[in-house]
CSV table of C-alpha atoms in Angstrom, one decimal:
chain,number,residue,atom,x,y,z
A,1,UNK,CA,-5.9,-3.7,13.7
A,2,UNK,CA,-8.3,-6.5,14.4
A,3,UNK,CA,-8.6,-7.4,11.2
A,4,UNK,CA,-5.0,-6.9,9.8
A,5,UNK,CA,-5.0,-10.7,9.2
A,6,UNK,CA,-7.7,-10.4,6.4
A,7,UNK,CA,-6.7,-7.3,4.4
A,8,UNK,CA,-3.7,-7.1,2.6
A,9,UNK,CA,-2.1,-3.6,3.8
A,10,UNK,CA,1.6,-4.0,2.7
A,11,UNK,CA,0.6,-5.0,-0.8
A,12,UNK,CA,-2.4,-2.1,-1.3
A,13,UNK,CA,0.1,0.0,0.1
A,14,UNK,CA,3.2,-1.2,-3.0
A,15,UNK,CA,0.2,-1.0,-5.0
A,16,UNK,CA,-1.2,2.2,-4.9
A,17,UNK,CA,2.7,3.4,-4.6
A,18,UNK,CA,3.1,2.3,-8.1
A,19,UNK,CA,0.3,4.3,-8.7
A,20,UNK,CA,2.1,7.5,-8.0
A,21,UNK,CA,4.6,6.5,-9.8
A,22,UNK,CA,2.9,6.6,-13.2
A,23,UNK,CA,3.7,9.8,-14.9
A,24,UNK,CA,1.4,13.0,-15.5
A,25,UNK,CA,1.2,12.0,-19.2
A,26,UNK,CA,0.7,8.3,-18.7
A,27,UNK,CA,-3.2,6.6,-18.5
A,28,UNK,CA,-4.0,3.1,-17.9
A,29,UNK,CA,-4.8,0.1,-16.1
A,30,UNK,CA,-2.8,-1.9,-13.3
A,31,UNK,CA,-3.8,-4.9,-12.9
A,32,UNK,CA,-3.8,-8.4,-11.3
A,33,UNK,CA,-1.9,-11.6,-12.6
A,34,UNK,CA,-2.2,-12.6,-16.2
A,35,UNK,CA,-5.7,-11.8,-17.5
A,36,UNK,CA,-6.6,-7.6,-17.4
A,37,UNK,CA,-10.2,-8.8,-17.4
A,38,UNK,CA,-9.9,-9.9,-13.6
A,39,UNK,CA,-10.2,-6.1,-13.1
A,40,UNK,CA,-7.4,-3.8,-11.9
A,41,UNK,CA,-6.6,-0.2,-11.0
A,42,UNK,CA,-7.8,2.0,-13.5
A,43,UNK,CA,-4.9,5.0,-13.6
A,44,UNK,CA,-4.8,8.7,-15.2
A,45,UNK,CA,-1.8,11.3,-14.8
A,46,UNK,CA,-0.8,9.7,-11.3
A,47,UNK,CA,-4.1,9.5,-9.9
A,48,UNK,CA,-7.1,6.8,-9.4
A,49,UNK,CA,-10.3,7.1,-11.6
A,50,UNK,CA,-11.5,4.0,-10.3
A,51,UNK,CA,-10.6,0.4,-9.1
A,52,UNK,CA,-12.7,-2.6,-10.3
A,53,UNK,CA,-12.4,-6.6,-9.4
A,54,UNK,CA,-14.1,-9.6,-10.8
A,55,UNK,CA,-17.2,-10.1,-8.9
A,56,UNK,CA,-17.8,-6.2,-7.4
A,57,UNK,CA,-20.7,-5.0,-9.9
A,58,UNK,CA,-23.3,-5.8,-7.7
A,59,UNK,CA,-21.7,-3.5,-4.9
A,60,UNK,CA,-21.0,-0.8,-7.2
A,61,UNK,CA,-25.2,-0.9,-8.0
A,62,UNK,CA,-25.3,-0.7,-4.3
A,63,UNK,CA,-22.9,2.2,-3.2
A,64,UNK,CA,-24.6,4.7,-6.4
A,65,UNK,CA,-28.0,3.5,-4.8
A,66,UNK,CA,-29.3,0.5,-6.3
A,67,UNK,CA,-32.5,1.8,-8.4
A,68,UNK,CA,-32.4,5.2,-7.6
A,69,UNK,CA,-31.6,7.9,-10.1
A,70,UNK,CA,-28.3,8.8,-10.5
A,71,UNK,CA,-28.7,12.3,-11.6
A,72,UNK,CA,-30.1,12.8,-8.4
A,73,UNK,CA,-26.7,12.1,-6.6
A,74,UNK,CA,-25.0,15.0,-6.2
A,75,UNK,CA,-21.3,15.3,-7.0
A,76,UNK,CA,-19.8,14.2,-3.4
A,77,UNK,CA,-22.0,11.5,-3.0
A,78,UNK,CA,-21.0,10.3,-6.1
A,79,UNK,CA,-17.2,10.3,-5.8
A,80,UNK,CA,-17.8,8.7,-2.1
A,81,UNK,CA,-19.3,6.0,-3.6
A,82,UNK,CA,-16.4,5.7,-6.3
A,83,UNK,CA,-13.6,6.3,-3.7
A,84,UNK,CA,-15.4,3.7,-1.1
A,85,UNK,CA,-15.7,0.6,-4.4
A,86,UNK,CA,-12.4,1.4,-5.3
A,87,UNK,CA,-11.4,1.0,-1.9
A,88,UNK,CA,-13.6,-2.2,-1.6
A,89,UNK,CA,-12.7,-3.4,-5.2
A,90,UNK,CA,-8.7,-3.1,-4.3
A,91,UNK,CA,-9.1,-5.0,-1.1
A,92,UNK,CA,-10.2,-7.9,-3.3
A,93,UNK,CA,-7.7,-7.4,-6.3
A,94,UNK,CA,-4.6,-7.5,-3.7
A,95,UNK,CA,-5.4,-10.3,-1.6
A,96,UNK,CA,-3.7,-13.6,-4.0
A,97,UNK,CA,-0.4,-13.6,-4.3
A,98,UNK,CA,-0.8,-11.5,-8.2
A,99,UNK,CA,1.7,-9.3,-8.8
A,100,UNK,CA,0.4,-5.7,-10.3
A,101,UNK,CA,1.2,-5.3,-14.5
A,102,UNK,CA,0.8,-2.1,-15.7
A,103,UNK,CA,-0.7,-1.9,-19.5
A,104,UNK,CA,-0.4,1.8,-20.7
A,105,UNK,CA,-3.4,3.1,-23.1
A,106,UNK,CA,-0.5,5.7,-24.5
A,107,UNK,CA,-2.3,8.9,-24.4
A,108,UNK,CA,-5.6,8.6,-24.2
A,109,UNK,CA,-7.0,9.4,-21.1
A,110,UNK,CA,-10.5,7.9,-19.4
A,111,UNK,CA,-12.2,10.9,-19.3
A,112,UNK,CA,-13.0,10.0,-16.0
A,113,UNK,CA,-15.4,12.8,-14.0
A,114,UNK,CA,-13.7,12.1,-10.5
A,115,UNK,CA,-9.7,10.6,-9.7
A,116,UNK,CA,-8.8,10.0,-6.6
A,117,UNK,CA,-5.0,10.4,-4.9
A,118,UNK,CA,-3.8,7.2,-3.7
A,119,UNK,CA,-3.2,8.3,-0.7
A,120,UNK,CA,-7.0,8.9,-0.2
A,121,UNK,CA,-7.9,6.0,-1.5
A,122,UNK,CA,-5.4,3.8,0.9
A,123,UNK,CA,-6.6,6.0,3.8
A,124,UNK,CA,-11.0,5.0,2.7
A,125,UNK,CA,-9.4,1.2,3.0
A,126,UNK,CA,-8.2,2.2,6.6
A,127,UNK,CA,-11.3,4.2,7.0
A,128,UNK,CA,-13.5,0.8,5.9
A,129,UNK,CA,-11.8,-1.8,7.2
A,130,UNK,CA,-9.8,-0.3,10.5
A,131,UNK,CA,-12.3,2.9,11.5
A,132,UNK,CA,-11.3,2.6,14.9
A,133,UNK,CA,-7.7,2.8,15.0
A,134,UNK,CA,-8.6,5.6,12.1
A,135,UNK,CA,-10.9,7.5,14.2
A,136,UNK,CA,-8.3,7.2,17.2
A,137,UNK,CA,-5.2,8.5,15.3
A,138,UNK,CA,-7.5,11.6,13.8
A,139,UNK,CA,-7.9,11.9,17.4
A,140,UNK,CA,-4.9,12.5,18.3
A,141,UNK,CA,-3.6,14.3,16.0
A,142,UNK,CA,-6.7,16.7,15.7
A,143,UNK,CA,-4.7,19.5,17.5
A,144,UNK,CA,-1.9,19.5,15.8
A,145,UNK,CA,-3.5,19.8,11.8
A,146,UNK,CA,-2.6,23.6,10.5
A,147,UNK,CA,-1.3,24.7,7.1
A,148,UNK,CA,2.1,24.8,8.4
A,149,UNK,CA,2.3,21.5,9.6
A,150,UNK,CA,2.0,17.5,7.6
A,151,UNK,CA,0.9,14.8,10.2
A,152,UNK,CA,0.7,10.8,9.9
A,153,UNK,CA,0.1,8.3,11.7
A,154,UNK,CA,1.0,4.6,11.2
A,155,UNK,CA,0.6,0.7,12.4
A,156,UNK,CA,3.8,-1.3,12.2
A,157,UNK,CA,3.2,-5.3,10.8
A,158,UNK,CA,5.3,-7.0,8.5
A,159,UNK,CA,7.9,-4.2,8.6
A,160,UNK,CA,5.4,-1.8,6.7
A,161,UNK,CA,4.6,0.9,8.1
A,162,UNK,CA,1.0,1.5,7.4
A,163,UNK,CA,-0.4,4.9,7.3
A,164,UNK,CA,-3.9,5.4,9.5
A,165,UNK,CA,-4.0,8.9,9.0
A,166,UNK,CA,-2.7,11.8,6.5
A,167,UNK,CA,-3.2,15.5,7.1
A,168,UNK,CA,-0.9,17.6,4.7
A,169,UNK,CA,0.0,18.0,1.3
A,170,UNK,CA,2.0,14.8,0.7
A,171,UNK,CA,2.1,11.2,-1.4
A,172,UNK,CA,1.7,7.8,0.0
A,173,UNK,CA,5.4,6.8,-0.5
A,174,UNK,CA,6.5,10.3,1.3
A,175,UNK,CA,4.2,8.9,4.0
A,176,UNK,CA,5.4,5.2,3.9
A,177,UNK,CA,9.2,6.8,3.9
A,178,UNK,CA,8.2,9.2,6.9
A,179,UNK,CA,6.9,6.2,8.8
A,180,UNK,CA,10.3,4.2,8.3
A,181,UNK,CA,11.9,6.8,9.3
A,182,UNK,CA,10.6,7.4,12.5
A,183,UNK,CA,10.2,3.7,13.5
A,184,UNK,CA,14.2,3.6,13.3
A,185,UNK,CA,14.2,6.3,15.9
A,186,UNK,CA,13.5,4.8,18.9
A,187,UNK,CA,16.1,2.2,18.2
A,188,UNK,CA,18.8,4.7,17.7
A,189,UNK,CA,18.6,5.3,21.5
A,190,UNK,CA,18.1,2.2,22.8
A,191,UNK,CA,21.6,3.0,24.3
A,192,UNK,CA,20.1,5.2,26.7
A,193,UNK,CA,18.3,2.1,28.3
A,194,UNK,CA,14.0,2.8,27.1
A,195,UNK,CA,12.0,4.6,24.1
A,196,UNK,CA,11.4,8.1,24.3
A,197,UNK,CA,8.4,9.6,25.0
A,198,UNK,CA,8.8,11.9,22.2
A,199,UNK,CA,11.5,12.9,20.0
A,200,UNK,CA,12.6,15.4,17.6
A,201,UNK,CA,14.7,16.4,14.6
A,202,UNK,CA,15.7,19.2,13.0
A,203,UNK,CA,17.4,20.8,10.3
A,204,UNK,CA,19.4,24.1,10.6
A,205,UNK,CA,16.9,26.3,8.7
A,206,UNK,CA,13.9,25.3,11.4
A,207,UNK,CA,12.2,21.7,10.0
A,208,UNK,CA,11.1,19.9,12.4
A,209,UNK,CA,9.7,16.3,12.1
A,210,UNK,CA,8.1,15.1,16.1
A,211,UNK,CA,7.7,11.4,16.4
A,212,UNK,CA,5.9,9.9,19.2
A,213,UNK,CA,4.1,6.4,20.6
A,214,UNK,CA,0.8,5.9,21.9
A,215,UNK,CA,-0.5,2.8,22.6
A,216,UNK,CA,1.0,0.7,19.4
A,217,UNK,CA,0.5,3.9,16.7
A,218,UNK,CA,3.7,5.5,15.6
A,219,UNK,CA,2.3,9.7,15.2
A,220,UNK,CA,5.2,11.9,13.1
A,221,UNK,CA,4.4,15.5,12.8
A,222,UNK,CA,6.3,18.4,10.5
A,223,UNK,CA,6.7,21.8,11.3
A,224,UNK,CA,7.8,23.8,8.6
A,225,UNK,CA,8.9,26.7,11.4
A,226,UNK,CA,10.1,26.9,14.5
A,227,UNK,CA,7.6,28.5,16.3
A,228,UNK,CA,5.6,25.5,14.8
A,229,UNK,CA,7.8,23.5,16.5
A,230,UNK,CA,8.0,24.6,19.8
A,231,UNK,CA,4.1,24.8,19.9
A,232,UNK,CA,4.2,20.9,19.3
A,233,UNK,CA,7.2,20.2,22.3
A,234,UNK,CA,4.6,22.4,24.1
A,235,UNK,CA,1.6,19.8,24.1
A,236,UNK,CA,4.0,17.1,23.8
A,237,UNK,CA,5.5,17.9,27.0
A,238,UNK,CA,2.0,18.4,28.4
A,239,UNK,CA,0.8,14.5,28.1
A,240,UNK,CA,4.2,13.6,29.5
A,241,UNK,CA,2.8,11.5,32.7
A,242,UNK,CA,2.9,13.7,35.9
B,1,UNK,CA,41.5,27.2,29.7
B,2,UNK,CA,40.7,23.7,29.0
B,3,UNK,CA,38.0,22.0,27.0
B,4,UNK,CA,36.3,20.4,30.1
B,5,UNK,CA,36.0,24.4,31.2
B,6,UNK,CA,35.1,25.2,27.9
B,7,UNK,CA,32.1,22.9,27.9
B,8,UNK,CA,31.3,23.7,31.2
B,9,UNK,CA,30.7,27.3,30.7
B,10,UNK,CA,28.8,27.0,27.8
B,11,UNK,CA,26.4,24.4,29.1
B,12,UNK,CA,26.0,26.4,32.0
B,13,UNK,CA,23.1,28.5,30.3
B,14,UNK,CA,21.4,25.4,29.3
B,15,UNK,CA,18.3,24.9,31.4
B,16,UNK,CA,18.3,21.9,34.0
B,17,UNK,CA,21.6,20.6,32.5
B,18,UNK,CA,22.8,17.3,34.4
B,19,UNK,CA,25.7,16.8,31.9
B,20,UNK,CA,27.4,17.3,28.5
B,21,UNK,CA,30.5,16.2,26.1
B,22,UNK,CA,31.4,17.9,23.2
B,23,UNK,CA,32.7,14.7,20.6
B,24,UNK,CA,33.7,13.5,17.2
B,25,UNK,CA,31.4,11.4,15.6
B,26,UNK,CA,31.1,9.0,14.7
B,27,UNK,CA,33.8,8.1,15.9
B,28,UNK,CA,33.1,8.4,19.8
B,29,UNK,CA,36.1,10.5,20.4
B,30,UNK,CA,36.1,12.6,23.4
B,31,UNK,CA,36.8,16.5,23.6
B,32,UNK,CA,35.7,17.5,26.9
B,33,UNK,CA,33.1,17.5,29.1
B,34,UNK,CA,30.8,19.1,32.0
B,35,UNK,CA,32.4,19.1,35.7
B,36,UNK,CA,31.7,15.8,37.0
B,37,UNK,CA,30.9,13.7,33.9
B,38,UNK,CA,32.7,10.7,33.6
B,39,UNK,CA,32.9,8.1,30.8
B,40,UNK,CA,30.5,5.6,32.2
B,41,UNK,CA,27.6,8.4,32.2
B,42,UNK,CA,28.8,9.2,28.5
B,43,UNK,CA,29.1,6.1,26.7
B,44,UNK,CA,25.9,4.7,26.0
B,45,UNK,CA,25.6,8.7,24.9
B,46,UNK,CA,27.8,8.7,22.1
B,47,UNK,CA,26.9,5.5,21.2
B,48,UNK,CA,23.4,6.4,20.6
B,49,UNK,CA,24.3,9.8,18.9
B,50,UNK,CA,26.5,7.9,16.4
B,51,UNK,CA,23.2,6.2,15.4
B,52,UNK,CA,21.4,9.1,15.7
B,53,UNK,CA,24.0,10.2,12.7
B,54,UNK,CA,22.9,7.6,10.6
B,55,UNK,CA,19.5,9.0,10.3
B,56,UNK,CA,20.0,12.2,9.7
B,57,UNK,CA,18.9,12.2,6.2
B,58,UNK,CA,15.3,13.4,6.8
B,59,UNK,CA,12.5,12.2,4.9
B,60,UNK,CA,11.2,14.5,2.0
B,61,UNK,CA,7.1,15.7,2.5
B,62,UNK,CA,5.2,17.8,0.1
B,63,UNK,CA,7.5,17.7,-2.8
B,64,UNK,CA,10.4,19.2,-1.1
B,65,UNK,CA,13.9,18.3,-1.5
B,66,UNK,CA,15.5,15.7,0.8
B,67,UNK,CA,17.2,18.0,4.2
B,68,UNK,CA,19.4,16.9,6.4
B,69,UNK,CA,18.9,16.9,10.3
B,70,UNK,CA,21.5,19.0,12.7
B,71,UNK,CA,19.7,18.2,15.9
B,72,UNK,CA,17.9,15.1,17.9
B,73,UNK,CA,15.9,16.1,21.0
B,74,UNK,CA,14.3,13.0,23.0
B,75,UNK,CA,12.4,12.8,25.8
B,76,UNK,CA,13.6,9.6,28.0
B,77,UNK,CA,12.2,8.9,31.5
B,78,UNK,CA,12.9,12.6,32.9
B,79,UNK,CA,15.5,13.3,31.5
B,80,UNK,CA,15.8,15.1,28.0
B,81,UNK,CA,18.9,14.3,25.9
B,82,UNK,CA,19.7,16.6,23.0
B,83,UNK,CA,22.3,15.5,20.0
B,84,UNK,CA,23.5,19.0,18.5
B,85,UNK,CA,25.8,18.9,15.5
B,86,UNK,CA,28.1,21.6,14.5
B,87,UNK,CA,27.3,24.0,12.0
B,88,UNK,CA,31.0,24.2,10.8
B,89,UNK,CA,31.9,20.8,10.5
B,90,UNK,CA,28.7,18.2,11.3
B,91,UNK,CA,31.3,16.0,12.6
B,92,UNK,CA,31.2,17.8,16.0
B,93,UNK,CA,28.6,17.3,18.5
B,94,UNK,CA,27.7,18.7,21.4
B,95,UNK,CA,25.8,16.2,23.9
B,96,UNK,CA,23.1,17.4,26.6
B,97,UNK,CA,21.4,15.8,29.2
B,98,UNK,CA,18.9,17.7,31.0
B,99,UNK,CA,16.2,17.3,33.5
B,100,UNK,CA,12.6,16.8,31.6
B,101,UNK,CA,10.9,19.4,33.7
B,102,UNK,CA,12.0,22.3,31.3
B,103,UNK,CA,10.9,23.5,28.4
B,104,UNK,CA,12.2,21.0,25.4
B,105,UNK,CA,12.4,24.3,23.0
B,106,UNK,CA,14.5,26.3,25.5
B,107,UNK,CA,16.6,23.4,26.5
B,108,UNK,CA,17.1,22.9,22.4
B,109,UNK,CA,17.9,26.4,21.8
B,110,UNK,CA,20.7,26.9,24.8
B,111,UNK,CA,22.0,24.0,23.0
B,112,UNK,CA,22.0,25.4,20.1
B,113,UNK,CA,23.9,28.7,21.4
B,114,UNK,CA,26.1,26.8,23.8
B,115,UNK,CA,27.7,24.6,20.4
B,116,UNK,CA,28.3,28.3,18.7
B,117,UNK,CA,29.9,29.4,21.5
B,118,UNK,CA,32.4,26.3,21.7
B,119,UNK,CA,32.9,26.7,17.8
B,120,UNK,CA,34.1,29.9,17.8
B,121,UNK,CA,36.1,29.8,21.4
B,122,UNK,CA,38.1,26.0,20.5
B,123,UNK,CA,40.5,25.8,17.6
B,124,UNK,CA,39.1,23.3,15.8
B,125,UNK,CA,41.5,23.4,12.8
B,126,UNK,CA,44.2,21.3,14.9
B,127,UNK,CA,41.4,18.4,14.8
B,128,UNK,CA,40.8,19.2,11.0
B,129,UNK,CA,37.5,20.3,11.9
C-alpha cells in the first residue's frame, strides 16, 4: 500500500478489535491519551455509532453536505457519510503513540440511528486510504463470494496482517486470526524447497480454509462443505501457470 | 505382507502418485513407504508435515467453535503434496506426493481412502496407535 507509511493500520486494526470486544450490554467511549475531549471511538453493544477527533467538524459539515438539508439525505447516504468520518476521524485519533482508554457510560446507550461493525469500518479506511489494493483483492475474490463460503484478503507489514477485504459473516479479530494463520503456512513447507501456489486444510467433517498469494496479498477462503471446496481447488487449479 | 506393500497398494488408487510414507508424527518415524521411495525424497517431507502439525488448530469464522485440521493439500511447482492424518489416532500420517496435473479434490480424496484402508489392514495397537 503506497501509503502504508502514513496511516496507522496495526493500531486501527488493535483498536477497532477492542471494539468488538466490548460487551452487548456495555456503551461508551474509547478514546485517545489522557483527555476524552480529544475525541475517541464512540461504542454501543460491540458496534461503532461514530468516531470523532479533535479538529474533524469541519469534514463532518462536508461529508452530510455542507448547507444542504439534511432531511433531504436519505438513510444510506447518511450512514456513508458517518461510516466514511469515522473512518477519516480514526485515521487521525491512532496516528500518536496514545494508547486507547475505554470510559464506560454504564447502561445508557447513545441512541445512535446508525452503528457500524468494526469490521466495516476498518475495511472504509482501506477503501479511503488503499482503494486500489481494495478494488484488486474484491477482484479476485469476486468469484468465489456465496453464502457458503467467508473470504479475506490481507497485506502483511509489521507482522499484522491487514485485512483488504471481508466477504462473510465474521469479526475483525476472526479476520486478523485467519490472516495469521495462513501467513504461517507457507513457512511450514519451506522444507519442500518454494511457496505453494495454493494450499488447503481441512477438517474431517468437510471445512475447508484455501490460502493463496498473488502478487504481495495473502487471499484465504472458507468452505463450509466439500463440494464448496472442491469448486474452489477447481479455479484454483485453473490460474495455475500453463 | 509388509508395510512398504501395504502403502504401495493403497496409494496405488491415488491419481498421478510419484511417492508416499505412511509415519508417526511428529516424531519423523518411518512405517513404510511406496516402491522406490527412499529417505532422501522423504525427509524434507516429514519435516514439513511435523510443522504442518503445529497448525492444525484452525482459526474460528462466524462464531463457530475452534476445529481442528486432518488434512494439508499444497500445490508446489507441479507437484501436489498432501499431509493426511489418521482418523483413529492423528498421530499417523499418510504422506502423498502427486503430479499437479490432476484434480487437487480427487487426489485429496484417494488420499483420504488410501489412510482408511491402511488403518484398518496394519495393526496399529503394537505402535500404541
Amino acid at each position: 500500500m503506497s501509503d502504508a507509511k502514513v496511516i496507522p493500520w496495526a493500531k486501527i486494526l488493535d483498536a477497532l478489535i477492542r471494539v468488538e470486544e466490548v460487551s452487548s450490554d456495555e456503551v461508551g467511549l474509547l478514546h485517545f491519551g489522557d483527555d476524552p475531549r480529544s475525541g475517541g471511538i464512540f461504542v454501543e453493544g460491540g458496534r461503532v455509532c461514530w468516531a470523532a477527533a479533535r479538529g474533524m467538524q469541519q469534514r463532518l459539515r462536508e461529508l452530510l453536505g455542507d448547507g444542504h438539508d439534511l432531511a433531504a439525505m436519505n438513510e444510506s447516504e447518511l450512514a456513508a457519510a458517518l461510516r466514511r468520518h469515522s473512518a477519516e476521524s480514526l485515521v487521525e485519533l491512532c496516528r500518536d503513540d496514545a494508547q486507547p482508554i475505554w470510559m464506560s457510560r454504564g447502561g445508557r446507550g447513545f441512541g445512535a440511528r446508525f452503528t457500524f461493525r468494526p469490521v466495516d469500518v476498518f475495511l472504509e479506511v482501506v477503501a479511503l486510504y488503499a482503494p486500489e489494493a481494495a478494488a484488486n483483492a474484491a477482484r479476485e475474490l469476486a468469484p468465489l463470494i456465496s453464502e457458503e463460503r467467508h473470504a479475506a484478503a490481507f497485506r502483511f507489514g509489521h507482522d499484522a496482517a491487514i485485512p483488504l477485504a471481508a466477504y462473510g459473516d465474521f469479526s475483525l479479530s476472526e479476520a486478523r486470526a485467519l490472516g495469521r494463520w495462513a501467513n504461517a503456512l507457507p513457512a511450514a513447507t519451506r522444507e519442500l524447497g518454494a511457496t505453494p501456489a495454493f494450499t488447503f486444510a481441512a477438517t474431517a467433517a468437510g471445512d475447508t480454509l484455501g490460502v493463496w498469494w498473488s502478487d504481495d496479498v495473502l487471499y484465504a477462503v472458507a468452505c463450509s462443505d466439500r463440494r464448496s471446496s472442491a469448486a474452489l481447488a477447481t479455479y484454483l487449479t485453473s490460474k495455475l501457470p500453463r | 505382507m509388509n508395510i512398504d506393500e501395504a502403502v504401495t497398494r493403497a496409494c496405488d488408487r491415488i491419481p498421478g502418485l510419484v511417492r508416499g510414507a505412511l509415519v508417526m508424527l511428529p516424531d519423523g518415524f518411518l512405517f513404510g513407504a511406496t516402491r522406490g521411495a527412499t529417505f532422501l525424497d522423504l525427509e524434507p517431507l516429514i519435516r514439513s508435515a511435523a510443522r504442518c502439525m503445529a497448525l492444525r488448530d484452525l482459526p474460528a469464522l462466524g462464531g463457530r467453535g475452534p476445529s481442528v485440521s486432518v488434512e494439508h493439500l499444497f500445490a508446489i511447482h507441479e507437484q501436489l503434496v498432501v499431509f493426511e492424518a489418521g482418523r483413529r489416532d492423528p498421530k499417523l500420517a499418510l504422506l502423498v506426493v502427486a503430479e499437479a496435473g490432476h484434480n487437487p479434490a480427487f487426489v485429496l480424496g484417494a488420499t483420504r481412502l488410501a489412510l482408511a484402508d491402511l488403518e484398518v489392514a496394519l495393526d496399529l495397537e503394537k505402535w500404541n496407535l
